[in-house]
Short mmCIF file of C-alpha atoms and ligand atoms in Angstrom, two decimals:
data_model
loop_
_atom_site.label_atom_id
_atom_site.label_comp_id
_atom_site.label_asym_id
_atom_site.label_seq_id
_atom_site.Cartn_x
_atom_site.Cartn_y
_atom_site.Cartn_z
CA MET A 116 0.66 -18.36 25.94
CA ALA A 117 3.27 -19.56 28.37
CA ASP A 118 6.13 -17.95 26.48
CA GLU A 119 4.44 -14.63 25.95
CA GLN A 120 5.69 -11.69 27.90
CA SER A 121 3.32 -9.39 29.64
CA ASN A 122 3.40 -5.64 29.44
CA ALA A 123 1.86 -5.68 32.87
CA ASP A 124 4.30 -8.31 34.17
CA ASN A 125 7.26 -6.19 33.28
CA ALA A 126 6.04 -2.89 34.52
CA PRO A 127 8.49 -1.45 37.02
CA ALA A 128 7.15 -0.09 40.25
CA GLY A 129 5.44 3.18 39.55
CA ILE A 130 3.99 2.30 36.12
CA ASP A 131 0.71 0.48 36.59
CA ARG A 132 -0.18 -0.86 33.16
CA THR A 133 -2.75 -3.27 34.59
CA GLU A 134 -4.93 -0.28 35.27
CA MET A 135 -4.04 1.22 31.90
CA PHE A 136 -5.13 -1.86 29.99
CA GLY A 137 -8.36 -1.95 31.92
CA ALA A 138 -8.26 -5.41 33.50
CA ARG A 139 -11.07 -6.21 35.92
CA GLU A 140 -10.91 -9.38 37.97
CA GLY A 141 -14.08 -11.42 38.17
CA LYS A 142 -15.11 -14.78 39.57
CA ASP A 143 -12.97 -17.91 38.89
CA GLY A 144 -10.03 -15.79 37.80
CA ILE A 145 -12.00 -14.44 34.84
CA ILE A 146 -10.83 -11.06 33.63
CA ARG A 147 -12.95 -8.67 31.68
CA CYS A 148 -10.85 -7.05 28.98
CA ASP A 149 -12.02 -3.52 28.35
CA ALA A 150 -9.50 -2.62 25.66
CA CYS A 151 -12.32 -2.48 23.11
CA PRO A 152 -16.14 -2.37 23.15
CA VAL A 153 -16.41 -6.19 22.88
CA LEU A 154 -15.48 -6.44 26.60
CA CYS A 155 -14.43 -10.10 26.48
CA ARG A 156 -14.56 -12.13 29.67
CA ILE A 157 -11.36 -14.16 29.51
CA ARG A 158 -10.75 -17.32 31.53
CA PRO A 159 -7.26 -18.05 32.92
CA GLY A 160 -4.90 -19.32 30.22
CA ARG A 161 -7.21 -18.20 27.42
CA ALA A 162 -7.09 -15.33 24.95
CA GLY A 163 -9.85 -12.87 24.09
CA ALA A 164 -11.78 -12.89 20.81
CA CYS A 165 -9.12 -10.92 18.93
CA ALA A 166 -6.20 -12.95 20.39
CA ARG A 167 -4.50 -9.64 21.19
CA TYR A 168 -5.15 -9.93 24.91
CA ALA A 169 -5.00 -12.93 27.19
CA ASN A 170 -5.46 -13.89 30.80
CA GLN A 171 -2.09 -15.03 32.06
CA ASP A 172 -2.05 -16.05 35.70
CA GLY A 173 -4.82 -13.62 36.51
CA GLN A 174 -3.31 -10.71 34.67
CA LEU A 175 -4.46 -9.22 31.41
CA ILE A 176 -1.58 -9.18 28.98
CA ARG A 177 -1.08 -7.89 25.48
CA THR A 178 0.00 -11.01 23.61
CA ASP A 179 2.24 -9.33 21.04
CA PRO A 180 5.40 -7.56 22.12
CA LEU A 181 5.75 -3.81 21.95
CA VAL A 182 7.80 -2.93 18.86
CA MET A 183 10.65 -0.45 19.14
CA SER A 184 12.22 0.90 16.00
CA GLU A 185 15.91 1.60 16.23
CA ARG A 186 18.08 3.69 14.00
CA THR A 187 20.81 1.89 12.12
CA ALA A 188 24.48 2.76 12.15
CA GLU A 189 25.56 5.22 9.45
CA GLY A 190 26.03 3.56 6.09
CA GLY A 191 25.12 0.08 7.33
CA GLY A 192 22.14 -1.97 8.33
CA ALA A 193 23.27 -2.83 11.85
CA MET A 194 21.29 -1.49 14.77
CA VAL A 195 23.00 0.74 17.28
CA PRO A 196 23.80 -1.78 20.01
CA PHE A 197 22.56 0.04 23.11
CA LEU A 198 19.95 -2.62 23.72
CA GLU A 199 21.99 -5.67 22.74
CA THR A 200 22.64 -6.60 26.33
CA GLU A 201 22.52 -4.71 29.53
CA SER A 202 26.30 -4.35 29.52
CA ASP A 203 26.24 -2.74 26.05
CA TRP A 204 24.24 0.12 27.37
CA ASP A 205 26.49 2.56 29.17
CA GLY A 206 23.59 4.08 31.06
CA ASN A 207 23.72 7.35 29.15
CA PRO A 208 20.28 8.79 28.45
CA ILE A 209 18.67 7.29 25.39
CA THR A 210 17.46 9.99 23.06
CA GLY A 211 14.76 10.15 20.45
CA ALA A 212 17.51 9.88 17.86
CA ASP A 213 18.23 6.31 18.99
CA VAL A 214 14.92 4.59 19.42
CA PHE A 215 11.27 5.14 18.59
CA VAL A 216 8.42 3.45 20.44
CA THR A 217 5.88 2.37 17.82
CA GLY A 218 2.21 1.68 18.36
CA ILE A 219 2.65 -1.99 17.42
CA GLY A 220 1.85 -4.04 20.51
CA ALA A 221 1.18 -0.86 22.49
CA GLY A 222 -2.43 -1.77 23.21
CA THR A 223 -5.50 0.40 23.20
CA THR A 224 -7.31 2.31 25.84
CA TYR A 225 -11.08 2.24 25.92
CA PRO A 226 -13.03 4.41 26.37
CA ASP A 227 -10.83 6.81 24.51
CA TYR A 228 -10.82 9.60 27.07
CA LYS A 229 -8.16 7.65 28.97
CA PRO A 230 -4.63 8.71 28.00
CA ALA A 231 -3.10 6.62 25.20
CA PRO A 232 -1.09 3.58 26.40
CA PHE A 233 2.24 5.38 25.96
CA ILE A 234 2.97 9.09 25.98
CA VAL A 235 6.73 9.12 25.60
CA SER A 236 9.01 12.09 26.08
CA SER A 237 12.41 12.22 24.46
CA GLU A 238 14.95 14.73 23.33
CA PHE A 239 15.54 14.99 19.61
CA GLU A 240 17.96 17.45 18.07
CA GLY A 241 17.72 19.75 21.05
CA VAL A 242 13.90 19.74 21.19
CA ASP A 243 11.87 18.21 24.02
CA THR A 244 9.50 15.98 22.11
CA VAL A 245 6.45 13.94 23.00
CA THR A 246 5.15 10.93 21.05
CA VAL A 247 1.67 9.65 21.80
CA VAL A 248 1.64 5.94 21.00
CA SER A 249 -1.41 3.76 20.60
CA GLU A 250 -3.11 1.11 18.58
CA GLY A 251 -6.12 2.69 16.92
CA ILE A 252 -9.30 0.71 16.32
CA PHE A 253 -10.54 1.70 12.88
CA SER A 254 -14.04 0.98 11.57
CA TYR A 255 -13.60 3.59 8.89
CA CYS A 256 -10.71 2.08 7.00
CA GLY A 257 -9.78 0.20 3.89
CA VAL A 258 -6.98 -0.38 1.43
CA LYS A 259 -6.24 0.88 -2.03
CA VAL A 260 -4.49 -1.80 -4.06
CA LYS A 261 -2.49 -0.78 -7.13
CA ILE A 262 -1.80 -3.67 -9.50
CA ASP A 263 0.76 -2.96 -12.17
CA THR A 264 -0.65 -4.71 -15.19
CA ASP A 265 -2.14 -4.15 -18.60
CA ARG A 266 -4.41 -7.14 -18.20
CA HIS A 267 -8.07 -6.42 -17.93
CA LEU A 268 -9.03 -7.29 -14.36
CA GLY A 269 -12.67 -6.22 -14.46
CA ALA A 270 -14.97 -3.37 -15.33
CA GLU A 271 -14.79 -0.18 -13.29
CA THR A 272 -17.11 -0.52 -10.22
CA ALA A 273 -17.21 -4.34 -10.60
CA ALA A 274 -17.50 -6.14 -7.26
CA VAL A 275 -14.34 -7.64 -5.77
CA ARG A 276 -14.96 -10.80 -3.76
CA ALA A 277 -12.88 -12.74 -1.24
CA LYS A 278 -14.16 -16.18 -0.16
CA GLY A 279 -17.31 -15.29 -2.08
CA GLU A 280 -17.99 -12.14 -0.04
CA HIS A 281 -18.22 -8.64 -1.50
CA VAL A 282 -15.20 -6.83 -0.02
CA GLY A 283 -14.71 -3.91 -2.41
CA HIS A 284 -14.74 -2.81 -6.03
CA VAL A 285 -12.61 -1.99 -9.04
CA THR A 286 -11.95 1.72 -9.16
CA THR A 287 -10.52 4.05 -11.79
CA ALA A 288 -7.42 2.73 -13.54
CA GLU A 289 -4.14 4.58 -13.28
CA TYR A 290 -1.33 4.81 -15.79
CA GLY A 291 -0.20 1.23 -16.37
CA SER A 292 -2.02 -0.03 -13.28
CA GLN A 293 -5.43 -1.31 -12.29
CA MET A 294 -6.80 -0.12 -8.96
CA LEU A 295 -8.97 -1.81 -6.34
CA SER A 296 -10.67 -0.15 -3.41
CA LEU A 297 -11.28 -2.70 -0.65
CA GLY A 298 -12.90 -2.54 2.76
CA GLY A 299 -14.51 0.60 4.07
CA VAL A 300 -17.16 0.96 6.69
CA ASN A 301 -20.00 -0.29 4.46
CA HIS A 302 -18.39 -3.67 3.83
CA LEU A 303 -17.11 -3.94 7.42
CA THR A 304 -20.36 -3.13 9.17
CA GLY A 305 -23.10 -2.40 6.63
CA GLY A 306 -23.65 -5.89 5.20
CA SER A 307 -23.99 -9.38 6.65
CA LYS A 308 -21.87 -10.55 9.57
CA LYS A 309 -19.94 -12.83 7.23
CA GLU A 310 -19.26 -10.00 4.78
CA GLY A 311 -17.90 -7.91 7.64
CA SER A 312 -15.64 -10.60 9.02
CA VAL A 313 -14.27 -11.66 5.61
CA THR A 314 -13.65 -7.99 4.74
CA CYS A 315 -11.80 -7.52 8.02
CA GLU A 316 -9.76 -10.69 7.49
CA THR A 317 -8.89 -9.62 3.93
CA LEU A 318 -7.80 -6.15 4.99
CA MET A 319 -5.70 -7.48 7.85
CA ALA A 320 -3.95 -10.02 5.63
CA LEU A 321 -3.19 -7.43 2.94
CA CYS A 322 -1.94 -4.92 5.52
CA ASN A 323 0.27 -7.60 7.08
CA LYS A 324 1.78 -8.21 3.61
CA GLU A 325 0.19 -11.63 3.22
CA SER A 326 -1.21 -13.08 -0.02
CA VAL A 327 -4.93 -12.81 -0.60
CA GLU A 328 -7.06 -14.46 -3.28
CA LEU A 329 -9.58 -12.15 -4.90
CA GLU A 330 -12.12 -12.63 -7.65
CA ILE A 331 -13.57 -9.80 -9.68
CA GLU A 332 -17.15 -10.20 -10.84
CA GLY A 333 -17.05 -10.74 -14.61
CA GLY A 334 -13.27 -10.45 -14.52
CA ALA A 335 -10.05 -11.93 -13.25
CA LYS A 336 -9.00 -14.19 -10.42
CA LEU A 337 -6.07 -12.64 -8.59
CA VAL A 338 -3.55 -13.35 -5.89
CA VAL A 339 -2.10 -10.15 -4.47
CA ALA A 340 0.32 -9.30 -1.66
CA ALA A 341 1.96 -5.97 -0.86
CA ASP A 342 5.21 -5.40 -2.72
CA LYS A 343 5.01 -8.69 -4.64
CA ALA A 344 4.22 -9.42 -8.27
CA PRO A 345 0.47 -9.94 -8.69
CA ILE A 346 -0.78 -13.26 -10.06
CA VAL A 347 -3.55 -12.87 -12.63
CA HIS A 348 -5.41 -15.96 -13.83
CA GLY A 349 -2.65 -18.12 -12.32
CA VAL A 350 0.19 -16.33 -14.15
CA GLU A 351 2.65 -14.12 -12.32
CA GLU A 352 2.82 -10.69 -13.91
CA GLN A 353 6.27 -9.68 -15.04
CA ARG A 354 6.15 -6.10 -16.19
CA MET A 355 3.96 -3.04 -16.45
CA ARG A 356 3.58 -1.31 -19.80
CA VAL A 357 6.08 1.30 -20.91
CA GLY A 358 3.19 3.70 -21.51
CA CYS A 359 0.02 3.78 -23.59
CA GLY A 360 0.19 3.05 -27.33
CA SER A 361 0.61 6.73 -28.13
CA ALA A 362 3.35 7.19 -25.52
CA ALA A 363 5.21 4.16 -26.90
CA ILE A 364 5.07 5.73 -30.38
CA GLY A 365 6.38 9.00 -28.92
CA ILE A 366 9.27 7.22 -27.18
CA PHE A 367 10.40 4.85 -29.94
CA ALA A 368 9.39 6.55 -33.23
CA GLN A 369 12.89 7.64 -34.12
CA GLN A 370 14.32 4.17 -33.42
CA TRP A 371 11.76 2.55 -35.75
CA HIS A 372 12.20 5.15 -38.48
CA GLY A 373 13.85 3.69 -41.57
CA HIS A 374 13.23 0.09 -40.46
CA ALA A 375 9.41 -0.01 -40.74
CA ASP A 376 6.93 1.87 -42.93
CA GLU A 377 4.20 1.58 -40.32
CA VAL A 378 4.11 0.68 -36.63
CA ILE A 379 0.90 0.00 -34.73
CA VAL A 380 1.12 -0.22 -30.91
CA VAL A 381 -1.92 -2.10 -29.64
CA ASP A 382 -3.28 -0.91 -26.30
CA ASP A 383 -6.48 -1.17 -24.29
CA HIS A 384 -6.51 2.60 -23.87
CA ILE A 385 -4.90 4.38 -26.85
CA THR A 386 -3.67 2.39 -29.83
CA GLY A 387 -0.98 4.34 -31.69
CA VAL A 388 -0.37 4.43 -35.46
CA LEU A 389 3.08 5.80 -36.25
CA SER A 390 2.68 7.31 -39.74
CA GLU A 391 -0.43 9.26 -38.67
CA HIS A 392 0.93 10.24 -35.26
CA GLN A 393 2.60 13.60 -34.71
CA ALA A 394 5.86 11.70 -34.12
CA GLY A 395 5.60 10.18 -37.63
CA LYS A 396 4.75 13.57 -39.14
CA VAL A 397 7.78 15.19 -37.54
CA LEU A 398 9.92 12.36 -38.95
CA ASP A 399 8.35 13.01 -42.37
CA MET A 400 6.94 9.50 -42.72
CA LYS A 401 4.86 8.66 -45.77
CA PRO A 402 1.17 7.82 -45.18
CA ALA A 403 0.81 4.02 -45.17
CA GLY A 404 -2.91 3.75 -45.94
CA ILE A 405 -3.66 1.26 -43.13
CA ARG A 406 -6.90 2.12 -41.42
CA ILE A 407 -7.55 0.50 -38.03
CA ARG A 408 -10.86 0.16 -36.30
CA GLY A 409 -11.80 2.15 -33.20
CA ARG A 410 -12.64 5.78 -32.53
CA LYS A 411 -10.05 8.25 -33.69
CA SER A 412 -9.14 10.65 -30.89
CA THR A 413 -6.40 12.78 -32.40
CA ALA A 414 -3.88 12.10 -35.18
CA GLY A 415 -2.52 8.54 -34.87
CA ARG A 416 -4.31 7.90 -31.55
CA TYR A 417 -7.33 5.55 -31.44
CA PHE A 418 -9.68 4.70 -28.57
CA GLN A 419 -11.84 1.56 -28.30
CA VAL A 420 -9.91 -0.49 -30.83
CA ALA A 421 -10.96 -3.65 -28.98
CA GLU A 422 -12.79 -4.90 -25.95
CA PRO A 423 -10.84 -5.47 -22.74
CA GLY A 424 -9.57 -9.02 -22.40
CA LYS A 425 -6.66 -11.38 -21.91
CA GLY A 426 -5.03 -10.68 -25.27
CA TRP A 427 -2.55 -8.10 -26.53
CA GLY A 428 -2.14 -4.98 -24.37
CA GLY A 429 -5.08 -5.85 -22.08
CA THR A 430 -7.44 -6.18 -25.03
CA ASN A 431 -9.29 -9.22 -26.30
CA ILE A 432 -7.09 -9.24 -29.41
CA THR A 433 -5.18 -12.41 -30.06
CA ASP A 434 -4.85 -11.84 -33.82
CA PRO A 435 -3.49 -8.28 -34.15
CA LEU A 436 -4.25 -8.17 -37.88
CA SER A 437 -7.93 -8.34 -36.98
CA ILE A 438 -7.86 -4.65 -36.00
CA ILE A 439 -6.97 -3.62 -39.56
CA GLU A 440 -10.18 -2.38 -41.12
CA SER A 441 -8.84 -1.56 -44.58
CA ILE A 442 -5.67 -0.97 -46.56
CA ASP A 443 -5.96 1.80 -49.15
CA PRO A 444 -4.55 0.55 -52.51
CA ALA A 445 -4.03 4.15 -53.61
CA VAL A 446 -1.62 4.74 -50.70
CA ALA A 447 -0.12 1.37 -49.59
CA TRP A 448 2.36 -0.56 -51.70
CA PRO A 449 3.58 -4.16 -52.07
CA GLY A 450 6.57 -4.84 -49.80
CA MET A 451 5.44 -2.28 -47.24
CA ARG A 452 6.91 -3.16 -43.83
CA LEU A 453 4.49 -3.28 -40.88
CA LEU A 454 5.40 -3.79 -37.20
CA MET A 455 2.69 -4.45 -34.64
CA THR A 456 3.54 -4.64 -30.94
CA SER A 457 1.90 -4.51 -27.53
CA THR A 458 2.86 -1.83 -25.01
CA THR A 459 5.07 -4.24 -23.08
CA GLY A 460 6.76 -5.76 -26.13
CA GLU A 461 5.54 -9.18 -24.92
CA ASP A 462 3.58 -9.61 -28.14
CA SER A 463 4.79 -8.46 -31.55
CA ILE A 464 4.67 -9.41 -35.22
CA PHE A 465 6.36 -8.15 -38.36
CA CYS A 466 4.61 -8.33 -41.75
CA GLU A 467 5.22 -7.30 -45.34
CA LEU A 468 2.40 -6.54 -47.75
CA ASP A 469 2.23 -9.00 -50.64
CA GLY A 470 1.24 -8.15 -54.21
CA ALA A 471 -2.45 -8.05 -53.21
CA LEU A 472 -1.58 -5.74 -50.28
CA ARG A 473 -2.26 -8.49 -47.74
CA PRO A 474 -0.01 -8.47 -44.63
CA VAL A 475 2.11 -11.62 -44.52
CA GLU A 476 3.97 -12.38 -41.30
CA THR A 477 7.69 -12.83 -41.72
CA ASP A 478 10.89 -12.75 -39.67
CA MET A 479 11.42 -9.50 -37.84
CA PRO A 480 14.56 -7.63 -38.92
CA SER A 481 17.10 -7.32 -36.11
CA PRO A 482 16.92 -3.47 -35.76
CA LEU A 483 13.18 -3.82 -35.03
CA LEU A 484 13.76 -6.78 -32.70
CA GLU A 485 16.16 -4.60 -30.76
CA VAL A 486 13.54 -1.89 -30.30
CA VAL A 487 10.87 -4.40 -29.25
CA ASP A 488 13.39 -5.74 -26.72
CA ARG A 489 13.97 -2.17 -25.57
CA ILE A 490 10.24 -1.74 -24.94
CA GLU A 491 10.43 -4.77 -22.66
CA GLU A 492 13.56 -3.40 -21.01
CA ASN A 493 11.77 -0.13 -20.28
CA CYS A 494 8.87 -1.82 -18.57
CA GLU A 495 9.20 -1.73 -14.81
CA PRO A 496 8.63 -4.88 -12.76
CA SER A 497 4.99 -5.45 -12.02
CA LEU A 498 4.05 -5.12 -8.35
CA ALA A 499 0.96 -5.00 -6.19
CA THR A 500 1.10 -2.16 -3.69
CA VAL A 501 -1.20 -1.73 -0.72
CA LEU A 502 -2.00 1.59 0.92
CA PHE A 503 -3.91 1.48 4.19
CA MET A 504 -6.30 4.39 4.58
CA ALA A 505 -8.17 5.27 7.75
CA GLY A 506 -9.90 8.05 9.62
CA ALA A 507 -7.98 8.96 12.78
CA GLY A 508 -10.04 12.07 13.44
CA GLY A 509 -12.53 10.48 15.82
CA SER A 510 -12.41 9.55 19.47
CA LEU A 511 -8.86 8.21 19.12
CA ARG A 512 -7.77 11.83 19.52
CA ALA A 513 -9.08 11.87 23.07
CA GLY A 514 -6.18 9.64 24.08
CA VAL A 515 -3.93 12.55 23.18
CA THR A 516 -5.83 15.58 24.45
CA ASP A 517 -9.07 16.49 26.13
CA ASN A 518 -9.72 18.99 23.34
CA PRO A 519 -9.44 16.84 20.18
CA VAL A 520 -9.91 19.55 17.57
CA ARG A 521 -6.65 21.09 18.70
CA LEU A 522 -4.85 17.89 17.69
CA THR A 523 -6.56 18.00 14.30
CA ARG A 524 -5.43 21.60 13.84
CA SER A 525 -1.93 20.74 14.99
CA VAL A 526 -1.70 17.90 12.46
CA ARG A 527 -3.10 20.17 9.77
CA GLY A 528 -0.56 22.87 10.68
CA ARG A 529 2.22 20.24 10.58
CA MET A 530 3.19 20.86 14.18
CA THR A 531 2.22 17.25 14.91
CA SER A 532 3.49 14.54 12.62
CA VAL A 533 1.66 11.24 12.23
CA THR A 534 3.33 7.88 11.68
CA LEU A 535 2.00 4.35 11.61
CA GLY A 536 4.48 1.86 13.01
CA GLY A 537 7.12 4.52 12.41
CA ALA A 538 6.25 4.80 8.70
CA PRO A 539 5.33 8.23 7.33
CA ALA A 540 1.62 8.84 6.77
CA PHE A 541 0.13 11.02 4.08
CA ILE A 542 -2.54 13.26 5.59
CA TRP A 543 -5.46 14.04 3.32
CA PRO A 544 -6.37 17.70 3.05
CA GLY A 545 -9.79 18.75 4.32
CA GLY A 546 -11.51 17.88 7.57
CA GLY A 547 -10.52 15.23 10.08
CA ILE A 548 -7.27 13.28 10.19
CA THR A 549 -7.50 10.91 7.25
CA VAL A 550 -4.24 9.01 6.92
CA MET A 551 -2.81 6.88 4.16
CA VAL A 552 0.30 4.73 4.50
CA ASP A 553 2.24 2.28 2.36
CA VAL A 554 2.06 -0.93 4.42
CA SER A 555 5.33 -2.20 2.91
CA ARG A 556 7.14 0.59 4.81
CA MET A 557 5.78 -0.65 8.13
CA PRO A 558 7.24 -3.48 10.24
CA ASP A 559 5.84 -6.96 9.56
CA GLN A 560 2.66 -7.96 11.40
CA SER A 561 1.76 -4.40 12.32
CA PHE A 562 -2.00 -4.93 12.07
CA GLY A 563 -4.61 -6.72 14.11
CA TYR A 564 -8.38 -6.72 14.42
CA VAL A 565 -11.25 -6.73 16.84
CA PRO A 566 -14.46 -8.60 16.06
CA THR A 567 -16.74 -5.55 15.99
CA PRO A 568 -15.31 -5.87 13.18
CA ALA A 569 -12.58 -3.27 12.83
CA ILE A 570 -8.91 -3.10 12.00
CA VAL A 571 -6.34 -2.35 14.68
CA ALA A 572 -3.39 -0.33 13.43
CA PRO A 573 -0.49 1.34 15.22
CA ILE A 574 -0.46 5.13 15.23
CA GLU A 575 1.91 7.66 16.70
CA PHE A 576 1.55 11.43 17.05
CA THR A 577 4.81 13.32 17.57
CA LEU A 578 5.12 16.99 18.52
CA PRO A 579 7.22 19.33 20.66
CA ARG A 580 6.44 18.97 24.36
CA ASP A 581 5.37 22.59 24.77
CA ALA A 582 2.96 22.24 21.83
CA PHE A 583 1.59 19.04 23.41
CA VAL A 584 0.93 20.84 26.67
CA ALA A 585 -0.58 23.82 24.82
CA LEU A 586 -3.13 21.64 23.01
CA GLY A 587 -4.34 20.18 26.30
CA GLY A 588 -2.34 16.94 26.03
CA HIS A 589 -2.43 14.43 28.88
CA ALA A 590 0.80 15.80 30.36
CA GLY A 591 0.39 13.81 33.59
CA ALA A 592 0.77 10.56 31.62
CA ILE A 593 4.12 11.41 30.05
CA THR A 594 6.81 8.75 30.60
CA PRO A 595 10.46 9.42 29.70
CA LEU A 596 11.80 7.28 26.84
CA ASP A 597 14.51 5.86 29.14
CA ALA A 598 11.86 4.49 31.46
CA VAL A 599 9.93 2.83 28.61
CA VAL A 600 13.13 1.32 27.20
CA ALA A 601 14.15 0.04 30.61
CA GLU A 602 10.68 -1.38 31.21
CA PHE A 603 10.56 -3.28 27.91
CA LYS A 604 14.20 -4.02 27.22
CA ASP A 605 13.69 -7.77 27.71
CA THR A 606 10.35 -8.08 26.00
CA ALA A 607 10.21 -5.56 23.16
CA ARG A 608 10.56 -6.68 19.55
CA ARG A 609 13.35 -4.58 18.12
CA THR A 610 13.23 -3.66 14.50
CA ALA A 611 15.73 -1.73 12.44
CA ALA A 612 14.22 1.46 11.06
CA ARG A 613 13.93 1.33 7.29
CA PRO A 614 16.57 3.58 5.79
CA ASP A 615 14.05 4.89 3.22
CA ASN A 616 11.68 6.08 5.96
CA PRO A 617 12.39 9.48 7.48
CA TRP A 618 13.20 9.11 11.17
CA PRO A 619 9.75 9.43 12.80
CA LEU A 620 10.77 12.27 15.10
CA ARG A 621 12.09 14.39 12.23
CA LYS A 622 9.63 17.07 11.23
CA ARG A 623 8.52 16.78 7.63
CA ASP A 624 7.46 19.59 5.36
CA ALA A 625 4.89 17.71 3.34
CA GLY A 626 2.80 14.59 3.31
S1 SF4 B 167 -11.82 -8.34 21.33
FE1 SF4 B 167 -9.72 -8.20 22.08
S2 SF4 B 167 -9.44 -6.05 22.72
FE2 SF4 B 167 -11.64 -6.42 22.51
S3 SF4 B 167 -12.30 -6.96 24.58
FE3 SF4 B 167 -11.87 -8.89 23.51
S4 SF4 B 167 -9.71 -9.36 24.00
FE4 SF4 B 167 -10.07 -7.21 24.55
#
């Protein structure tokens, strides 16, 4: 703790953050932290249960630095150097176009009716703007994990476990991706204490872009981390499928035409059969007489050709010829050329029918090899992506205004924009303020926890100053940006704003 800098330590005269962070001195130098309902009593030199607050020389400090996001110079990645050293800063007012105070390391106020830790005023493009900055404590929160893979990970609704605890479930698959829904209030607080703490730990690690081992009941063992290739059954995934079997037929039919008499694209969802498919009809392909198993959906498109598994295209098929139910001798002919491929091109075989109309595997002609390679080329790299989702429509709003519904309406009306660590948040339609954010667009180590258990996440509300006052905002707690920058210039963690994030003070039309 000795090296840590204290928000309270660095407060210039006039800004009393000791009071803001709710320190109460007790006997033997013990401080009661009241930044969350746990109300830890912290001895000198020790940290509280969440390690976010500590007792340093009789003062309650936030152990992580406040994070300030700075815009980068045009066309380059370098930060504008106004904070490099004191002498680099010419003393001109710092505007909201230069620096953004994020909620990371900002601390929390509890109970919520106290103003948020920072209510920062700045000028941005001629508008007097206010950003309310806090770390929210979220019991209602979780993550949606998208895993780009064809592999079967587990049945829909199957339990997902971490360290043996039930932390979520498999939810509906998306196009080329399997989806997990992890966390949520029921796993955090509705089960055993261990389930809650492992769920909280798992969410925090995923949100902080760390690797997490998961096991799906009756399914796969996984290692996932935000923005990294998922590892399924110990093998790093390389690519997501180009599309379903029918889509692959639609994309490549013309390129196969003339080089194969039949192409079957094996897929867990829709297995495609070229000569029967509309694409084959349009190309005037002859019927091939190969009947595959499964339930025919529409022409050349078959459902339930196989069970899910670790084989071709996320099925349990390891011998693709096993899906051929019959070959019609009145239609097929000796020498007929058959290509079978998976939707990623990772698995493929080429056969010719012998005199008894049995498929015999042989070398694939180069024009077909080229197309199989092109399927692979068209597959995007496989990634795991993590979206944090939380309800910010509760008492957190009281740190902004004494009339919380006005903040909800202002967010809904897009007068107030919401960011998490400076990253844009999607706001769900309907009641409340339900936010969703891609954690990979947030600075590293943005998330923490408290042992209630709940996740601590940065959150910022930005709106014009007059709108802030009109919604009953805590106007008396506004601090100019210059003062916050001056207060934290030696202790803040500076981070370059991601160029693919809109600048947090810029009003957005959607999302
Ligand atoms: S868990 Fe953390 S925030 Fe909550 S009272 Fe203890 S030290 Fe403070």
